[in-house]
Amino acid sequence: DADVTQTPRNRITKTGKRIMLECSQTKGHDRMYWYRQDPGLGLRLIYYSFDVKDINKGEISDGYSVSRQAQAKFSLSLESAIPNQTALYFCATSEGTGKYFGPGTRLTVT
Amino acid sequence: AQSVTQLDSHVSVSEGTPVLLRCNYSSSYSPSLFWYVQHPNKGLQLLLKYTSAATLVKGINGFEAEFKKSETSFHLTKPSAHMSDAAEYFCVVSDNGSSNTGKLIFGQGTTLQVKP
């Protein structure tokens, strides 16, 4: 079984809709991250969490919110989706220098 | 502040010839550096990492990278390219500063094309 899973893997939604992307991990790591990938820009950090009570904004948090429901779960929400949020979204966990990425969620906002 | 620059957005090589993907970094602290590979429609896979041990780091699939502090570089090499190496490659630096958040800072990516 995969260490880091993301659901859904693909999603098409309309402008103005609320959408939640979910991430679960079985590594037992405290640190979890959400990144988005856009062509030519690499991956950029949206939010990160050091534990259930510690949530921090990344470099591009506007328009997003997160929830750390448990050590193993970290959800990313788009309260009112807009087309420039169309991207590939990755969840990651880490402990020390080890970094583990989920398979990604491809989100399209029309 | 930390940053990473991948000097080539696109590299094309013939199968069986050497691969060189260039990366320069900027860091106020002793950095941790990584190379990740992303095949089309796939997630990110760690190729190798440098964490202040040996400066020449060997990774999976025959790749290696050398940390050169004087040149602030961490170039990725492979002696002989294989068709299956065609993918996008990311050079990444980790925040090891006083905050030690573990955040990864990604380069823009280099697309490797391997011609038969």
mmCIF file of C-alpha atoms in Angstrom:
data_model
loop_
_atom_site.group_PDB
_atom_site.id
_atom_site.type_symbol
_atom_site.label_atom_id
_atom_site.label_comp_id
_atom_site.label_asym_id
_atom_site.label_seq_id
_atom_site.Cartn_x
_atom_site.Cartn_y
_atom_site.Cartn_z
ATOM 1 C CA ASP A 1 0.000 0.000 0.000
ATOM 2 C CA ALA A 2 1.151 3.545 -0.721
ATOM 3 C CA ASP A 3 2.574 5.543 2.181
ATOM 4 C CA VAL A 4 0.876 8.788 1.128
ATOM 5 C CA THR A 5 -2.489 8.736 -0.599
ATOM 6 C CA GLN A 6 -4.505 11.542 -2.121
ATOM 7 C CA THR A 7 -8.171 11.676 -3.071
ATOM 8 C CA PRO A 8 -9.514 12.411 -5.566
ATOM 9 C CA ARG A 9 -6.828 11.807 -8.191
ATOM 10 C CA ASN A 10 -8.621 13.898 -10.765
ATOM 11 C CA ARG A 11 -11.362 16.492 -10.381
ATOM 12 C CA ILE A 12 -13.111 18.939 -12.647
ATOM 13 C CA THR A 13 -15.145 21.643 -10.946
ATOM 14 C CA LYS A 14 -16.786 24.936 -11.808
ATOM 15 C CA THR A 15 -15.805 28.427 -10.789
ATOM 16 C CA GLY A 16 -17.207 29.366 -7.394
ATOM 17 C CA LYS A 17 -17.584 25.812 -6.113
ATOM 18 C CA ARG A 18 -16.057 24.627 -2.865
ATOM 19 C CA ILE A 19 -13.769 21.657 -3.161
ATOM 20 C CA MET A 20 -11.712 19.616 -0.719
ATOM 21 C CA LEU A 21 -8.616 17.584 -1.514
ATOM 22 C CA GLU A 22 -7.681 14.942 1.016
ATOM 23 C CA CYS A 23 -4.358 13.447 2.015
ATOM 24 C CA SER A 24 -3.642 10.499 4.271
ATOM 25 C CA GLN A 25 -0.333 9.001 5.342
ATOM 26 C CA THR A 26 0.755 5.820 7.047
ATOM 27 C CA LYS A 27 4.325 6.940 7.774
ATOM 28 C CA GLY A 28 3.528 8.253 11.246
ATOM 29 C CA HIS A 29 5.151 11.584 10.380
ATOM 30 C CA ASP A 30 4.236 14.775 12.203
ATOM 31 C CA ARG A 31 5.039 17.129 9.316
ATOM 32 C CA MET A 32 2.722 17.420 6.335
ATOM 33 C CA TYR A 33 2.704 19.794 3.375
ATOM 34 C CA TRP A 34 0.541 20.861 0.434
ATOM 35 C CA TYR A 35 2.174 21.999 -2.808
ATOM 36 C CA ARG A 36 0.824 22.956 -6.202
ATOM 37 C CA GLN A 37 2.653 22.374 -9.446
ATOM 38 C CA ASP A 38 2.317 24.630 -12.475
ATOM 39 C CA PRO A 39 4.263 24.208 -15.727
ATOM 40 C CA GLY A 40 7.575 26.065 -15.646
ATOM 41 C CA LEU A 41 7.225 26.999 -11.985
ATOM 42 C CA GLY A 42 8.144 23.802 -10.191
ATOM 43 C CA LEU A 43 6.254 23.124 -6.968
ATOM 44 C CA ARG A 44 5.191 25.921 -4.643
ATOM 45 C CA LEU A 45 4.233 25.535 -0.999
ATOM 46 C CA ILE A 46 0.631 26.326 -0.042
ATOM 47 C CA TYR A 47 0.406 25.285 3.616
ATOM 48 C CA TYR A 48 2.349 23.130 6.028
ATOM 49 C CA SER A 49 1.675 21.580 9.412
ATOM 50 C CA PHE A 50 4.064 20.382 12.097
ATOM 51 C CA ASP A 51 1.357 18.673 14.122
ATOM 52 C CA VAL A 52 -2.391 18.742 14.620
ATOM 53 C CA LYS A 53 -2.296 22.117 16.383
ATOM 54 C CA ASP A 54 0.369 23.766 14.256
ATOM 55 C CA ILE A 55 -0.690 25.083 10.833
ATOM 56 C CA ASN A 56 1.384 27.533 8.815
ATOM 57 C CA LYS A 57 0.931 29.428 5.571
ATOM 58 C CA GLY A 58 3.286 28.808 2.715
ATOM 59 C CA GLU A 59 4.209 31.147 -0.092
ATOM 60 C CA ILE A 60 0.875 30.959 -1.960
ATOM 61 C CA SER A 61 -1.841 30.396 0.654
ATOM 62 C CA ASP A 62 -4.368 32.956 -0.619
ATOM 63 C CA GLY A 63 -7.588 31.288 -1.735
ATOM 64 C CA TYR A 64 -6.824 28.085 0.178
ATOM 65 C CA SER A 65 -7.457 26.733 3.653
ATOM 66 C CA VAL A 66 -6.392 23.527 5.390
ATOM 67 C CA SER A 67 -7.473 21.239 8.169
ATOM 68 C CA ARG A 68 -5.308 18.776 10.084
ATOM 69 C CA GLN A 69 -7.921 16.375 11.368
ATOM 70 C CA ALA A 70 -5.415 13.914 12.810
ATOM 71 C CA GLN A 71 -1.721 13.177 12.557
ATOM 72 C CA ALA A 72 -2.408 11.073 9.491
ATOM 73 C CA LYS A 73 -4.812 13.406 7.671
ATOM 74 C CA PHE A 74 -4.291 16.839 6.124
ATOM 75 C CA SER A 75 -6.981 18.330 3.872
ATOM 76 C CA LEU A 76 -6.759 21.266 1.498
ATOM 77 C CA SER A 77 -9.875 23.295 0.659
ATOM 78 C CA LEU A 78 -10.656 25.788 -2.037
ATOM 79 C CA GLU A 79 -13.560 27.807 -0.640
ATOM 80 C CA SER A 80 -14.517 29.333 -3.987
ATOM 81 C CA ALA A 81 -12.546 27.816 -6.834
ATOM 82 C CA ILE A 82 -11.241 30.011 -9.643
ATOM 83 C CA PRO A 83 -9.690 28.981 -12.973
ATOM 84 C CA ASN A 84 -6.125 29.971 -12.026
ATOM 85 C CA GLN A 85 -6.271 27.331 -9.316
ATOM 86 C CA THR A 86 -6.162 24.727 -12.069
ATOM 87 C CA ALA A 87 -3.000 22.785 -11.241
ATOM 88 C CA LEU A 88 -1.536 19.526 -10.012
ATOM 89 C CA TYR A 89 -1.620 19.353 -6.220
ATOM 90 C CA PHE A 90 0.783 17.279 -4.133
ATOM 91 C CA CYS A 91 0.660 16.323 -0.494
ATOM 92 C CA ALA A 92 3.921 15.419 1.231
ATOM 93 C CA THR A 93 5.098 14.222 4.619
ATOM 94 C CA SER A 94 8.513 14.376 6.198
ATOM 95 C CA GLU A 95 10.549 13.263 9.138
ATOM 96 C CA GLY A 96 14.080 14.622 9.276
ATOM 97 C CA THR A 97 15.405 14.781 5.762
ATOM 98 C CA GLY A 98 13.107 12.136 4.331
ATOM 99 C CA LYS A 99 10.337 13.512 2.131
ATOM 100 C CA TYR A 100 7.483 11.440 0.781
ATOM 101 C CA PHE A 101 5.060 12.693 -1.837
ATOM 102 C CA GLY A 102 1.591 11.507 -2.679
ATOM 103 C CA PRO A 103 0.642 10.693 -6.286
ATOM 104 C CA GLY A 104 -0.952 14.084 -6.901
ATOM 105 C CA THR A 105 -4.456 15.402 -7.573
ATOM 106 C CA ARG A 106 -5.106 16.999 -10.945
ATOM 107 C CA LEU A 107 -7.668 19.772 -10.445
ATOM 108 C CA THR A 108 -9.321 21.638 -13.293
ATOM 109 C CA VAL A 109 -11.517 24.665 -12.600
ATOM 110 C CA THR A 110 -13.715 25.666 -15.525
ATOM 111 C CA ALA B 1 16.634 33.137 1.973
ATOM 112 C CA GLN B 2 17.107 29.955 0.050
ATOM 113 C CA SER B 3 16.600 29.490 -3.650
ATOM 114 C CA VAL B 4 17.457 27.074 -6.402
ATOM 115 C CA THR B 5 17.996 27.673 -10.104
ATOM 116 C CA GLN B 6 17.974 25.018 -12.762
ATOM 117 C CA LEU B 7 20.023 26.410 -15.584
ATOM 118 C CA ASP B 8 18.328 24.554 -18.441
ATOM 119 C CA SER B 9 14.597 24.226 -18.935
ATOM 120 C CA HIS B 10 15.102 21.560 -21.612
ATOM 121 C CA VAL B 11 17.953 19.115 -22.278
ATOM 122 C CA SER B 12 18.085 16.726 -25.224
ATOM 123 C CA VAL B 13 20.545 13.810 -25.445
ATOM 124 C CA SER B 14 20.903 10.682 -27.529
ATOM 125 C CA GLU B 15 20.440 7.298 -25.928
ATOM 126 C CA GLY B 16 23.747 6.004 -24.576
ATOM 127 C CA THR B 17 25.337 9.440 -24.191
ATOM 128 C CA PRO B 18 26.011 11.228 -20.877
ATOM 129 C CA VAL B 19 23.411 13.323 -19.097
ATOM 130 C CA LEU B 20 24.150 16.583 -17.278
ATOM 131 C CA LEU B 21 21.379 18.553 -15.595
ATOM 132 C CA ARG B 22 22.631 21.712 -13.935
ATOM 133 C CA CYS B 23 21.503 23.190 -10.636
ATOM 134 C CA ASN B 24 22.754 26.118 -8.581
ATOM 135 C CA TYR B 25 21.489 26.936 -5.121
ATOM 136 C CA SER B 26 21.571 29.805 -2.688
ATOM 137 C CA SER B 27 21.433 29.152 1.033
ATOM 138 C CA SER B 28 22.501 30.923 4.182
ATOM 139 C CA TYR B 29 22.809 27.617 5.956
ATOM 140 C CA SER B 30 24.315 24.245 5.265
ATOM 141 C CA PRO B 31 21.696 22.983 2.852
ATOM 142 C CA SER B 32 20.067 19.662 2.237
ATOM 143 C CA LEU B 33 19.729 19.136 -1.495
ATOM 144 C CA PHE B 34 17.645 16.705 -3.480
ATOM 145 C CA TRP B 35 16.908 15.666 -7.021
ATOM 146 C CA TYR B 36 13.408 14.426 -7.833
ATOM 147 C CA VAL B 37 12.143 12.935 -11.080
ATOM 148 C CA GLN B 38 8.615 13.118 -12.429
ATOM 149 C CA HIS B 39 7.612 10.898 -15.326
ATOM 150 C CA PRO B 40 4.634 11.956 -17.457
ATOM 151 C CA ASN B 41 1.398 11.782 -15.494
ATOM 152 C CA LYS B 42 3.231 10.370 -12.488
ATOM 153 C CA GLY B 43 4.093 11.612 -9.032
ATOM 154 C CA LEU B 44 7.478 12.674 -7.705
ATOM 155 C CA GLN B 45 10.206 10.143 -7.068
ATOM 156 C CA LEU B 46 13.326 10.858 -5.048
ATOM 157 C CA LEU B 47 16.477 10.191 -7.058
ATOM 158 C CA LEU B 48 19.053 11.156 -4.456
ATOM 159 C CA LYS B 49 19.781 13.494 -1.574
ATOM 160 C CA TYR B 50 22.732 15.322 -0.055
ATOM 161 C CA THR B 51 22.708 15.945 3.690
ATOM 162 C CA SER B 52 26.266 17.061 4.537
ATOM 163 C CA ALA B 53 27.869 13.647 4.342
ATOM 164 C CA ALA B 54 29.824 12.605 1.220
ATOM 165 C CA THR B 55 29.866 15.305 -1.454
ATOM 166 C CA LEU B 56 29.390 12.762 -4.260
ATOM 167 C CA VAL B 57 25.953 11.260 -3.868
ATOM 168 C CA LYS B 58 24.806 8.169 -5.711
ATOM 169 C CA GLY B 59 21.138 7.691 -6.423
ATOM 170 C CA ILE B 60 18.820 5.282 -8.125
ATOM 171 C CA ASN B 61 18.917 4.289 -11.802
ATOM 172 C CA GLY B 62 22.603 5.172 -12.193
ATOM 173 C CA PHE B 63 22.254 8.863 -11.389
ATOM 174 C CA GLU B 64 24.662 10.748 -9.181
ATOM 175 C CA ALA B 65 25.237 14.342 -8.129
ATOM 176 C CA GLU B 66 28.179 16.219 -6.689
ATOM 177 C CA PHE B 67 27.807 18.920 -4.063
ATOM 178 C CA LYS B 68 30.291 21.729 -4.736
ATOM 179 C CA LYS B 69 30.108 24.357 -2.038
ATOM 180 C CA SER B 70 32.606 26.706 -3.731
ATOM 181 C CA GLU B 71 30.438 26.773 -6.845
ATOM 182 C CA THR B 72 27.086 26.476 -5.005
ATOM 183 C CA SER B 73 26.187 23.750 -7.444
ATOM 184 C CA PHE B 74 24.551 20.335 -7.288
ATOM 185 C CA HIS B 75 24.566 19.050 -10.853
ATOM 186 C CA LEU B 76 22.939 15.724 -11.736
ATOM 187 C CA THR B 77 24.784 13.320 -14.030
ATOM 188 C CA LYS B 78 24.431 9.893 -15.561
ATOM 189 C CA PRO B 79 27.080 8.234 -17.750
ATOM 190 C CA SER B 80 24.696 6.746 -20.283
ATOM 191 C CA ALA B 81 21.133 7.867 -20.940
ATOM 192 C CA HIS B 82 18.321 5.377 -21.361
ATOM 193 C CA MET B 83 15.028 5.994 -23.095
ATOM 194 C CA SER B 84 13.244 5.486 -19.779
ATOM 195 C CA ASP B 85 15.119 8.492 -18.330
ATOM 196 C CA ALA B 86 12.942 10.892 -20.335
ATOM 197 C CA ALA B 87 11.107 12.880 -17.676
ATOM 198 C CA GLU B 88 11.099 16.153 -15.787
ATOM 199 C CA TYR B 89 13.755 16.623 -13.118
ATOM 200 C CA PHE B 90 13.592 18.955 -10.138
ATOM 201 C CA CYS B 91 16.463 20.218 -8.045
ATOM 202 C CA VAL B 92 15.279 20.977 -4.524
ATOM 203 C CA VAL B 93 16.757 22.630 -1.428
ATOM 204 C CA SER B 94 15.408 22.128 2.065
ATOM 205 C CA ASP B 95 15.081 24.809 4.704
ATOM 206 C CA ASN B 96 17.694 23.863 7.312
ATOM 207 C CA GLY B 97 17.879 27.320 8.831
ATOM 208 C CA SER B 98 17.005 28.397 12.361
ATOM 209 C CA SER B 99 13.330 27.762 11.713
ATOM 210 C CA ASN B 100 14.106 24.343 10.244
ATOM 211 C CA THR B 101 10.662 23.980 8.814
ATOM 212 C CA GLY B 102 11.633 21.239 6.417
ATOM 213 C CA LYS B 103 10.032 23.192 3.595
ATOM 214 C CA LEU B 104 11.232 22.224 0.160
ATOM 215 C CA ILE B 105 12.092 24.918 -2.351
ATOM 216 C CA PHE B 106 11.827 23.618 -5.897
ATOM 217 C CA GLY B 107 13.654 24.662 -9.015
ATOM 218 C CA GLN B 108 11.626 25.318 -12.129
ATOM 219 C CA GLY B 109 12.344 21.884 -13.540
ATOM 220 C CA THR B 110 14.384 20.515 -16.472
ATOM 221 C CA THR B 111 12.738 18.374 -19.108
ATOM 222 C CA LEU B 112 15.060 15.629 -20.303
ATOM 223 C CA GLN B 113 14.442 14.313 -23.799
ATOM 224 C CA VAL B 114 16.231 11.107 -24.864
ATOM 225 C CA LYS B 115 16.466 10.466 -28.583
ATOM 226 C CA PRO B 116 16.934 6.963 -29.973
#
